[in-house]
Coordinates of C-alpha atoms in Angstrom, one line a residue:
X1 CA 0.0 0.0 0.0
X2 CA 2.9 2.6 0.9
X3 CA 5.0 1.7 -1.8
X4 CA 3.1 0.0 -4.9
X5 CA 1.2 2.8 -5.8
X6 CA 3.7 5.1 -6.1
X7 CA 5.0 3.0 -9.2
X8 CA 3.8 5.3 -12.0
X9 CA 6.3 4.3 -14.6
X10 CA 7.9 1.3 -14.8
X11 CA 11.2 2.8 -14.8
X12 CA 10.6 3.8 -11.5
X13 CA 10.8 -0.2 -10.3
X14 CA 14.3 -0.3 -8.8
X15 CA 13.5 2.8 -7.4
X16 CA 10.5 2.0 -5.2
X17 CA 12.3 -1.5 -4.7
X18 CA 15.0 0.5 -2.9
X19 CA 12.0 1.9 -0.8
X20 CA 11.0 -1.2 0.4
X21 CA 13.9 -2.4 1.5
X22 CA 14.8 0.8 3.1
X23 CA 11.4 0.6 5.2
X24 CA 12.3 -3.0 5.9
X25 CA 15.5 -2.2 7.4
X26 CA 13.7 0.5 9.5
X27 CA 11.0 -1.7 10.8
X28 CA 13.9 -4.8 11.8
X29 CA 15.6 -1.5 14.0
X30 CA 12.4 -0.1 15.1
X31 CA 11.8 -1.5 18.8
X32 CA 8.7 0.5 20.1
X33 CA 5.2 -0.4 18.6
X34 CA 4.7 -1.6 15.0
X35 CA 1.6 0.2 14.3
X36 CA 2.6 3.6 15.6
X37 CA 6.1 3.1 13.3
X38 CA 4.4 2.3 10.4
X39 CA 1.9 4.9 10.7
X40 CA 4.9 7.5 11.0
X41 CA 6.3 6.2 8.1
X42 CA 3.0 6.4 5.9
X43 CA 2.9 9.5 7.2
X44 CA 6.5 11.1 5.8
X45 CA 6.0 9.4 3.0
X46 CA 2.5 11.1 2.0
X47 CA 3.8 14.4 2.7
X48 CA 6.7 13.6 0.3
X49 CA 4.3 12.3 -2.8
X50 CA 2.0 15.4 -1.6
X51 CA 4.6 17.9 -1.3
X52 CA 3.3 20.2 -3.5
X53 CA -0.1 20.0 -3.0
X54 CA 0.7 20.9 0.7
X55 CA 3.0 23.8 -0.3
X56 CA 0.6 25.3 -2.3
X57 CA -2.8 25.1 0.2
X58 CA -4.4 22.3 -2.0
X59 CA -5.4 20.3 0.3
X60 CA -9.1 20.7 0.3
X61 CA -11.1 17.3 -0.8
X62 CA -13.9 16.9 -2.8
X63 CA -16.0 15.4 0.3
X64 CA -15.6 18.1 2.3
X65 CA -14.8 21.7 3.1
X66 CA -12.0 21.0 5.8
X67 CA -8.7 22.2 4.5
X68 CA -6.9 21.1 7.0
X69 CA -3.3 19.0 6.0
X70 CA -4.6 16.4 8.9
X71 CA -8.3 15.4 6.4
X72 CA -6.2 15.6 3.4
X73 CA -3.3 13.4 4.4
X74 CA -6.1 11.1 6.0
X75 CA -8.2 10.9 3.2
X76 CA -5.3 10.0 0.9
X77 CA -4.2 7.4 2.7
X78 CA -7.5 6.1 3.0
X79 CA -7.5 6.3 -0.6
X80 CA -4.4 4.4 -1.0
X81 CA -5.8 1.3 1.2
X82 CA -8.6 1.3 -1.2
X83 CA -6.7 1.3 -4.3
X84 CA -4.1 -1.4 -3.1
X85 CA -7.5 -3.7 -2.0
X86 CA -8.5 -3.4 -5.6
X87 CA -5.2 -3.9 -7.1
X88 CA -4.8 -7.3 -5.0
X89 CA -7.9 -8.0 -5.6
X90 CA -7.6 -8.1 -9.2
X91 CA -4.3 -9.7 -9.3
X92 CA -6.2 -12.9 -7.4
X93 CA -8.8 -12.8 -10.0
X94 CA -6.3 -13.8 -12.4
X95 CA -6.0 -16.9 -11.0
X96 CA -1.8 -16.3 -11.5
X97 CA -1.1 -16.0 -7.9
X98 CA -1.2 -17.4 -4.2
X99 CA -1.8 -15.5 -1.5
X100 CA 0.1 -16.8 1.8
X101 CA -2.7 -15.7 4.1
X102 CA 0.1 -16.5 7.2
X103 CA 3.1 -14.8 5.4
X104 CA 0.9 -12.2 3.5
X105 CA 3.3 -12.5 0.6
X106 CA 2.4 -13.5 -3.5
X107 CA 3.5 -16.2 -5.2
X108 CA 3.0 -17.2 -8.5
X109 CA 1.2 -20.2 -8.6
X110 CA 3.8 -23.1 -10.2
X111 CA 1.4 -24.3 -12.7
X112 CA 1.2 -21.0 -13.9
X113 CA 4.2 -19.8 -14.3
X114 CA 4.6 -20.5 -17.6
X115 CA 1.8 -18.5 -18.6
X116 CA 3.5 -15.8 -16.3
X117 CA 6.4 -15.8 -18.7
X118 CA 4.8 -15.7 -22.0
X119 CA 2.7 -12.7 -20.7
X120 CA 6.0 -11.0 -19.9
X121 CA 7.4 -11.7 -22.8
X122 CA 4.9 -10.4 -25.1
X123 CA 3.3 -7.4 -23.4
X124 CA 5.0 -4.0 -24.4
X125 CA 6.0 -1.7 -21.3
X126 CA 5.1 1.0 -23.3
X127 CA 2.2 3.2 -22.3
X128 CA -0.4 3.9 -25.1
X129 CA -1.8 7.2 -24.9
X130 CA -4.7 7.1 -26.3
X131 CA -7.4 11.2 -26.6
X132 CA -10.3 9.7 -28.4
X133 CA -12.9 8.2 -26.4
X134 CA -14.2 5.7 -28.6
X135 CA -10.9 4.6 -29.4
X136 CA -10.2 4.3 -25.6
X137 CA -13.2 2.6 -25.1
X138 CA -12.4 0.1 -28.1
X139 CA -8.6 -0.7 -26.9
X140 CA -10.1 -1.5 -23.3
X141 CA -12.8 -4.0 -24.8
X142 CA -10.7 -5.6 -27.5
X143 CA -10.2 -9.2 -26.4
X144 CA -7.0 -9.8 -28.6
X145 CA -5.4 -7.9 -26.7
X146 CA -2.8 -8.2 -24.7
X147 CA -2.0 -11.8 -25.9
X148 CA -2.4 -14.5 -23.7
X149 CA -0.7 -18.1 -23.1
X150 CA -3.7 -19.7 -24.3
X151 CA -4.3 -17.4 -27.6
X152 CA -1.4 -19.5 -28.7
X153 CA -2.5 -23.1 -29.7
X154 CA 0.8 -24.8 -29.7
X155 CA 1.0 -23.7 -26.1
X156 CA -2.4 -24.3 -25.2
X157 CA -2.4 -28.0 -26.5
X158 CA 0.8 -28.7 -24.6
X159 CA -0.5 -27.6 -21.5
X160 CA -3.6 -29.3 -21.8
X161 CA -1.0 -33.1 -22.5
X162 CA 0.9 -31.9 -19.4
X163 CA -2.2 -31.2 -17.4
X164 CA -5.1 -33.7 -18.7
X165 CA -2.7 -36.7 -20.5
X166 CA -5.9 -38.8 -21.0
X167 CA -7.3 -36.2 -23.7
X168 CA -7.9 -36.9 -27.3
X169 CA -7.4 -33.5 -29.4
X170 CA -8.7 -33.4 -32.4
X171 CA -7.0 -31.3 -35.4
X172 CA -10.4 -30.1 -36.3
X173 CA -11.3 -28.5 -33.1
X174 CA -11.0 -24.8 -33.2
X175 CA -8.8 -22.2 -31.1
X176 CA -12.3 -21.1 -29.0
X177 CA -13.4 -24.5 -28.9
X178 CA -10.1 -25.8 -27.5
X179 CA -10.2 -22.8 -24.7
X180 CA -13.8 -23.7 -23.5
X181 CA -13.0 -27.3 -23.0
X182 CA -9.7 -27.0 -21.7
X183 CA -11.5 -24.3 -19.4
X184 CA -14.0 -27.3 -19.0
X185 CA -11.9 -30.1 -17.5
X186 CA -9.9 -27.5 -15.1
X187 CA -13.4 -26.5 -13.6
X188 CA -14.5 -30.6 -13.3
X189 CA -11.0 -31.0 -11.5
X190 CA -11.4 -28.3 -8.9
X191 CA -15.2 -29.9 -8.4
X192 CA -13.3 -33.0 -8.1
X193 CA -10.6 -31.7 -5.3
X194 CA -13.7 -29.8 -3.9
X195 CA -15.1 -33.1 -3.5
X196 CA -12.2 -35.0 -1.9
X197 CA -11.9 -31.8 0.8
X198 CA -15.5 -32.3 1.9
X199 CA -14.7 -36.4 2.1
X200 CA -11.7 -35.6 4.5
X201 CA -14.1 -32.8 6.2
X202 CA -16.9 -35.2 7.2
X203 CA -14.5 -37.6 8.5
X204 CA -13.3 -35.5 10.5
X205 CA -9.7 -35.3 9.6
X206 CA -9.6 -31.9 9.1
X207 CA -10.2 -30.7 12.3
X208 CA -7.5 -29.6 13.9
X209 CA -7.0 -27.6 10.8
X210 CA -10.6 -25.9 11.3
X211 CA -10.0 -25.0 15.2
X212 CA -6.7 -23.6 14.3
X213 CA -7.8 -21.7 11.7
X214 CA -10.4 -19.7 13.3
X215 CA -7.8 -19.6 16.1
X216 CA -5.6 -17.2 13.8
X217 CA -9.4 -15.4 12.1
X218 CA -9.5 -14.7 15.9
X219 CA -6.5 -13.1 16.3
X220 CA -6.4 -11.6 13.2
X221 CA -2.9 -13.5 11.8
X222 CA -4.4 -13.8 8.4
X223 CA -4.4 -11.9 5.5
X224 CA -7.8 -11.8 3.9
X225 CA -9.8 -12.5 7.3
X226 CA -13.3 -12.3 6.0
X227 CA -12.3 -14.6 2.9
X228 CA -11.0 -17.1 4.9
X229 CA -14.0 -17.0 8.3
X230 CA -16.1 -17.6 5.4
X231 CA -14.2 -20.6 4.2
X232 CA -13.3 -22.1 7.4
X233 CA -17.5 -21.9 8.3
X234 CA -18.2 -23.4 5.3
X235 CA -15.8 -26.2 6.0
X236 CA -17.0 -26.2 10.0
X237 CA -20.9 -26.6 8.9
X238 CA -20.0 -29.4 6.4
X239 CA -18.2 -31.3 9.4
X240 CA -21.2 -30.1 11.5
X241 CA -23.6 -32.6 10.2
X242 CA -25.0 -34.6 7.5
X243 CA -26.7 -32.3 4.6
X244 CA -25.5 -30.8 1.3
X245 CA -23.5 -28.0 2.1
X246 CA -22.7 -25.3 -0.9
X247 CA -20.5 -22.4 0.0
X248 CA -20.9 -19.5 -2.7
X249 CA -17.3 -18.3 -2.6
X250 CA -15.1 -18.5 -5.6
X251 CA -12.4 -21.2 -5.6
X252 CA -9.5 -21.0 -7.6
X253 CA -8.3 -24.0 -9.7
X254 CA -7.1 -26.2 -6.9
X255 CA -9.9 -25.9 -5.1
X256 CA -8.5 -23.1 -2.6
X257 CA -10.4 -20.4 -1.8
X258 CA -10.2 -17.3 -3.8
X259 CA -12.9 -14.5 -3.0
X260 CA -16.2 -14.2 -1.2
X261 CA -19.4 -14.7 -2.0
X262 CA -21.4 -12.2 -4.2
X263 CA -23.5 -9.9 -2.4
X264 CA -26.6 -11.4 -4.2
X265 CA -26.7 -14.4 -2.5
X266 CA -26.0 -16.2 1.2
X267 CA -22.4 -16.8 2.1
X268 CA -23.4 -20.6 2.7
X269 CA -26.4 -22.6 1.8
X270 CA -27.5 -26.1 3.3
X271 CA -29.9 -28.2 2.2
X272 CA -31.1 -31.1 4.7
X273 CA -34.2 -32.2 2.0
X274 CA -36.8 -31.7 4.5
X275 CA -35.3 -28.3 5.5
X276 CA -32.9 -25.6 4.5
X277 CA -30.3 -23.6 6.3
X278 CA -28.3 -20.1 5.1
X279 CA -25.5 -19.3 6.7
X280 CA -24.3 -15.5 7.1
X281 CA -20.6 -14.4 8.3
X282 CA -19.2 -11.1 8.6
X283 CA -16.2 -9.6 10.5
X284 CA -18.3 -6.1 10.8
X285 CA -18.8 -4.7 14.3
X286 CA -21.4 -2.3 16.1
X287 CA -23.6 0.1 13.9
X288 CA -22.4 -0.8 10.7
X289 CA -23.1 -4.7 11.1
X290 CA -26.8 -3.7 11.1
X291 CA -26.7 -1.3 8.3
X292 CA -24.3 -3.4 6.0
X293 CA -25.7 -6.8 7.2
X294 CA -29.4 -6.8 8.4
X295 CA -31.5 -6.2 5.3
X296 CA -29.5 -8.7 3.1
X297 CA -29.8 -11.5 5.5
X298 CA -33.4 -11.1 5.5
X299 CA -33.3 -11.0 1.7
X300 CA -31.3 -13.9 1.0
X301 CA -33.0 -15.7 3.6
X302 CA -36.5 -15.1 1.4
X303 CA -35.3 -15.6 -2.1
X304 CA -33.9 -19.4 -0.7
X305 CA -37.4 -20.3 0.8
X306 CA -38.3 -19.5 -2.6
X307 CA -36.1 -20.9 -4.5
X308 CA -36.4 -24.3 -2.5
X309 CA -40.2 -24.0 -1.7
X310 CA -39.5 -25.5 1.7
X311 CA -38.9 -24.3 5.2
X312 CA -36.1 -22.6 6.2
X313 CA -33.4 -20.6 8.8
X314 CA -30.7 -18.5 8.8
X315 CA -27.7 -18.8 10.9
X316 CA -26.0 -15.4 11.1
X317 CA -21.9 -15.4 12.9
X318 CA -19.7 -12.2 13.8
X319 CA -17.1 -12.0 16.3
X320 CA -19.5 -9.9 18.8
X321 CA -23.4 -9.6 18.0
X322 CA -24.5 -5.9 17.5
X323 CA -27.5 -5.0 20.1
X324 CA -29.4 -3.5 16.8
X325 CA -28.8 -7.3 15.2
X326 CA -30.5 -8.5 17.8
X327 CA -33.2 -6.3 18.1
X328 CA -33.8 -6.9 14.1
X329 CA -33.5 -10.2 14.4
X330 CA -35.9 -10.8 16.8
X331 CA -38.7 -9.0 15.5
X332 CA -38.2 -10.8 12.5
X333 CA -39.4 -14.1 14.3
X334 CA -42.7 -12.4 15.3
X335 CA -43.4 -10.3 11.9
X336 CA -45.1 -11.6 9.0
X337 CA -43.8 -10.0 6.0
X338 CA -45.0 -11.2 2.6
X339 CA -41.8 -9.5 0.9
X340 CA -40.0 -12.1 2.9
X341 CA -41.9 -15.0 2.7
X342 CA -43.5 -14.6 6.1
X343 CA -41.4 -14.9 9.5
X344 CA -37.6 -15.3 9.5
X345 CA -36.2 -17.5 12.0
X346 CA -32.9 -15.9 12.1
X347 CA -30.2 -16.5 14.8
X348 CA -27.3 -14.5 15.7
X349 CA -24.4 -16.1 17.1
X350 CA -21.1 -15.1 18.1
X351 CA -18.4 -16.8 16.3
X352 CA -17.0 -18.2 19.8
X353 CA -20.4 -20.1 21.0
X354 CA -20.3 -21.4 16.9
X355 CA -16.8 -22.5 17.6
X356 CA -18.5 -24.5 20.9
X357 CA -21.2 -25.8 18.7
X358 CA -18.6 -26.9 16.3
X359 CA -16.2 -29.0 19.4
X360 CA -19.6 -30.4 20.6
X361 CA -20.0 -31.9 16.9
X362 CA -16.1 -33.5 16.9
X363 CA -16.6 -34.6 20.8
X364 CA -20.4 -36.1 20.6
X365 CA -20.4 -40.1 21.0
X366 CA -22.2 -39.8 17.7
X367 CA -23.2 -38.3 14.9
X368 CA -24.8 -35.5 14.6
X369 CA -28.0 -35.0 12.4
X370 CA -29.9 -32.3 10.3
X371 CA -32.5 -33.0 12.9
X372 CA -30.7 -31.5 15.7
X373 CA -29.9 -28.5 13.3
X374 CA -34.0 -28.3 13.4
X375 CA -34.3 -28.7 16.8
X376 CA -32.2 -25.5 17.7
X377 CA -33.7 -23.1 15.0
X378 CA -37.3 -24.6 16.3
X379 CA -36.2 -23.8 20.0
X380 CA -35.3 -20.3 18.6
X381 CA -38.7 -19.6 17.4
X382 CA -40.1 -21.2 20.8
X383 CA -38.2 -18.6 22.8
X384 CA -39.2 -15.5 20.7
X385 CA -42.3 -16.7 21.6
X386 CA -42.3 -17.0 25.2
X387 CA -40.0 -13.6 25.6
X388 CA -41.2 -10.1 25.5
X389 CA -37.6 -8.7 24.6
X390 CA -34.7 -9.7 22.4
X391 CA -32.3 -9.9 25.2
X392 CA -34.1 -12.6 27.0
X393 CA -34.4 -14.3 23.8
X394 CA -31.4 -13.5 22.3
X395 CA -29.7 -14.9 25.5
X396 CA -31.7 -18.1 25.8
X397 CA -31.2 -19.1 22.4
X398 CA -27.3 -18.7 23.1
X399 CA -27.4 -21.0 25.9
X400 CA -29.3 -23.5 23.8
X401 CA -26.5 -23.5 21.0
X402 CA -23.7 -24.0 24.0
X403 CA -25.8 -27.2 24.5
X404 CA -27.6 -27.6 21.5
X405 CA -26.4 -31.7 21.2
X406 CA -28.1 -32.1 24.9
X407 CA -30.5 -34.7 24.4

């Protein structure tokens, strides 16, 4: 973030390279706190790129009137988190690189390195200035360019015998044709790897791995934290219980996870044939978990019942539960709303008492089933029954879920 955006010209690479090691030498010396250091350091560094800005009394932002150096050097910063979120993010879309989510470092992925080099190779450093609009907007949505490993069918066929050795390819199949099912068989492979995870999931064998990873989404040790809490849930609910369990984040190739789940749709859905289940996550805290996360829950919750035509619950999971959550939540037991396809039997659960529910499952002297999934979201609707407030309820229903296998 302090350092990649500042390369403007390529030229510039050995320059900014020289930055980042000089800021890594500072932080290996530095011996008070990390955050305040690094701070510091954004800070001199902004005032250096905004030098003459600040010189010259431009420091006024478009989203508001203070002038002040303290909201402009703020609001650039804030700027620069946001661009280097995109930036990564795009870079994973690529489906190029690794993210070590421990070591927060890129890789390229091995398989791909190949396809690394040929993009190297054949994409000019040059920038191409371009004043006409519609000729700007036609170089952008060209897909020729830039050239690509697999625009290249010598390459892509080779690939394809390294990757897939049991595939016939015929002379008479075009480029496009060859891309789609080459595109084809890497897609049935990661459904296949997918496949083999959830095996080694409902046996159990990955356990360990699932306590210790919401361990470090606890502590906050891992890169993309609400990536991977929504990953490790999805894993956690499939171990949970028997039921077909569908997590709507995007995997890469391998079957690793890659980004989170649209914001059309649950971040989890179960299906238990006589019942249904959506599962919410969501790292947000106080006000803004209700304002970013309440009316979507609701929603996604509806268009399942309809899609599924059978009855159906929401499981919702944050680190701490906001009071207006609950409040929400609550009222949507009682109210019938056609919009939502009458009452929503949503809970809220902090991500600890799921973690309980989840040690409960691994330590039970059998297996549990979708119908004590049932049972709890039933017991949920019981208690917003028989309470008059949410916090009655909304502390009842916790204590069923730290007991919930209790027969």
């Amino acid at each position: 973030m302090i350092f990649g955006l500042q390369l403007v010209d390529f030229r510039e690479f050995e320059t900014i390279v020289e930055k980042i090691n000089q800021f890594r030498i500072a932080k290996a010396q530095n011996e008070g706190n990390y955050k305040r250091f690094r701070a510091e350091y954004l800070d001199r560094e902004l005032r250096e790129i905004y030098s003459s800005d600040i010189t010259s009394g431009n420091t006024r932002t478009r989203q508001t009137n203070d002038g002040s150096i303290e909201k402009f050097l703020k609001t650039k910063s804030s700027n620069m988190r946001d661009y280097a979120d995109a930036c990564v993010r795009y870079l994973r879309a690529t489906a190029l690189v690794n993210i070590s989510q421990l070591g927060k470092s890129i890789s390229i992925v091995p398989e791909k390195i190949q396809e690394v080099d040929y993009f190297l190779q054949n994409t000019d450093r040059e920038p191409c200035f371009i004043d006409n609009e519609g000729q700007y907007v036609a170089y952008l949505g060209n897909p020729q360019i830039p050239t690509l490993f697999t625009d290249n069918r010598e390459l892509l066929e080779q690939r394809i015998r390294i990757e897939f050795p049991l595939m016939q390819i015929s002379a008479n199949t075009t480029l496009l044709e060859l891309k789609d099912i080459f595109a084809d068989e890497l897609e049935r492979r990661k459904e296949q790897l997918i496949t083999e995870q959830v095996t080694a999931i409902k046996d159990y064998r990955q356990f360990e791995d699932i306590s210790s990873t919401f361990d470090q989404i606890i502590a906050k040790t891992l890169y993309d934290i609400p990536l991977m809490l929504e990953w490790n849930t999805w894993r956690a609910m499939t171990m949970l219980d028997g039921g077909n369990i569908k997590a709507n984040l995007k995997f890469d190739d391998f079957g690793n996870p890659m980004s989170t789940a649209q914001g059309n749709m649950a971040d989890i859905v179960c299906d238990y044939e006589d019942f249904g289940l959506t599962v919410e996550v969501t790292m947000q805290s106080g006000q803004k978990q209700y304002e970013t996360e309440g009316e979507p829950v609701t929603r996604h919750l509806a268009k399942f019942k309809r899609e599924t035509e059978k009855p159906a619950y929401c499981l919702f999971i944050a680190p701490n539960i906001n009071d207006s959550c609950k409040a929400h939540f609550y009222a949507l037991h009682k109210m019938n709303i056609q919009f939502y396809g009458g009452t929503s039997t949503i809970v809220p659960l902090p991500l600890s008492v799921f973690i309980k529910m989840v040690e409960d499952s691994h330590n039970a002297n059998y297996v549990p089933e979708p119908r004590h999934v049932q049972r709890f979201f039933e017991r949920s609707n019981e208690l917003a029954n028989s309470t008059d407030n949410e916090v009655d309820w909304y502390n009842g229903i916790t204590q069923e879920a730290l007991n919930w296998l209790t027969e």
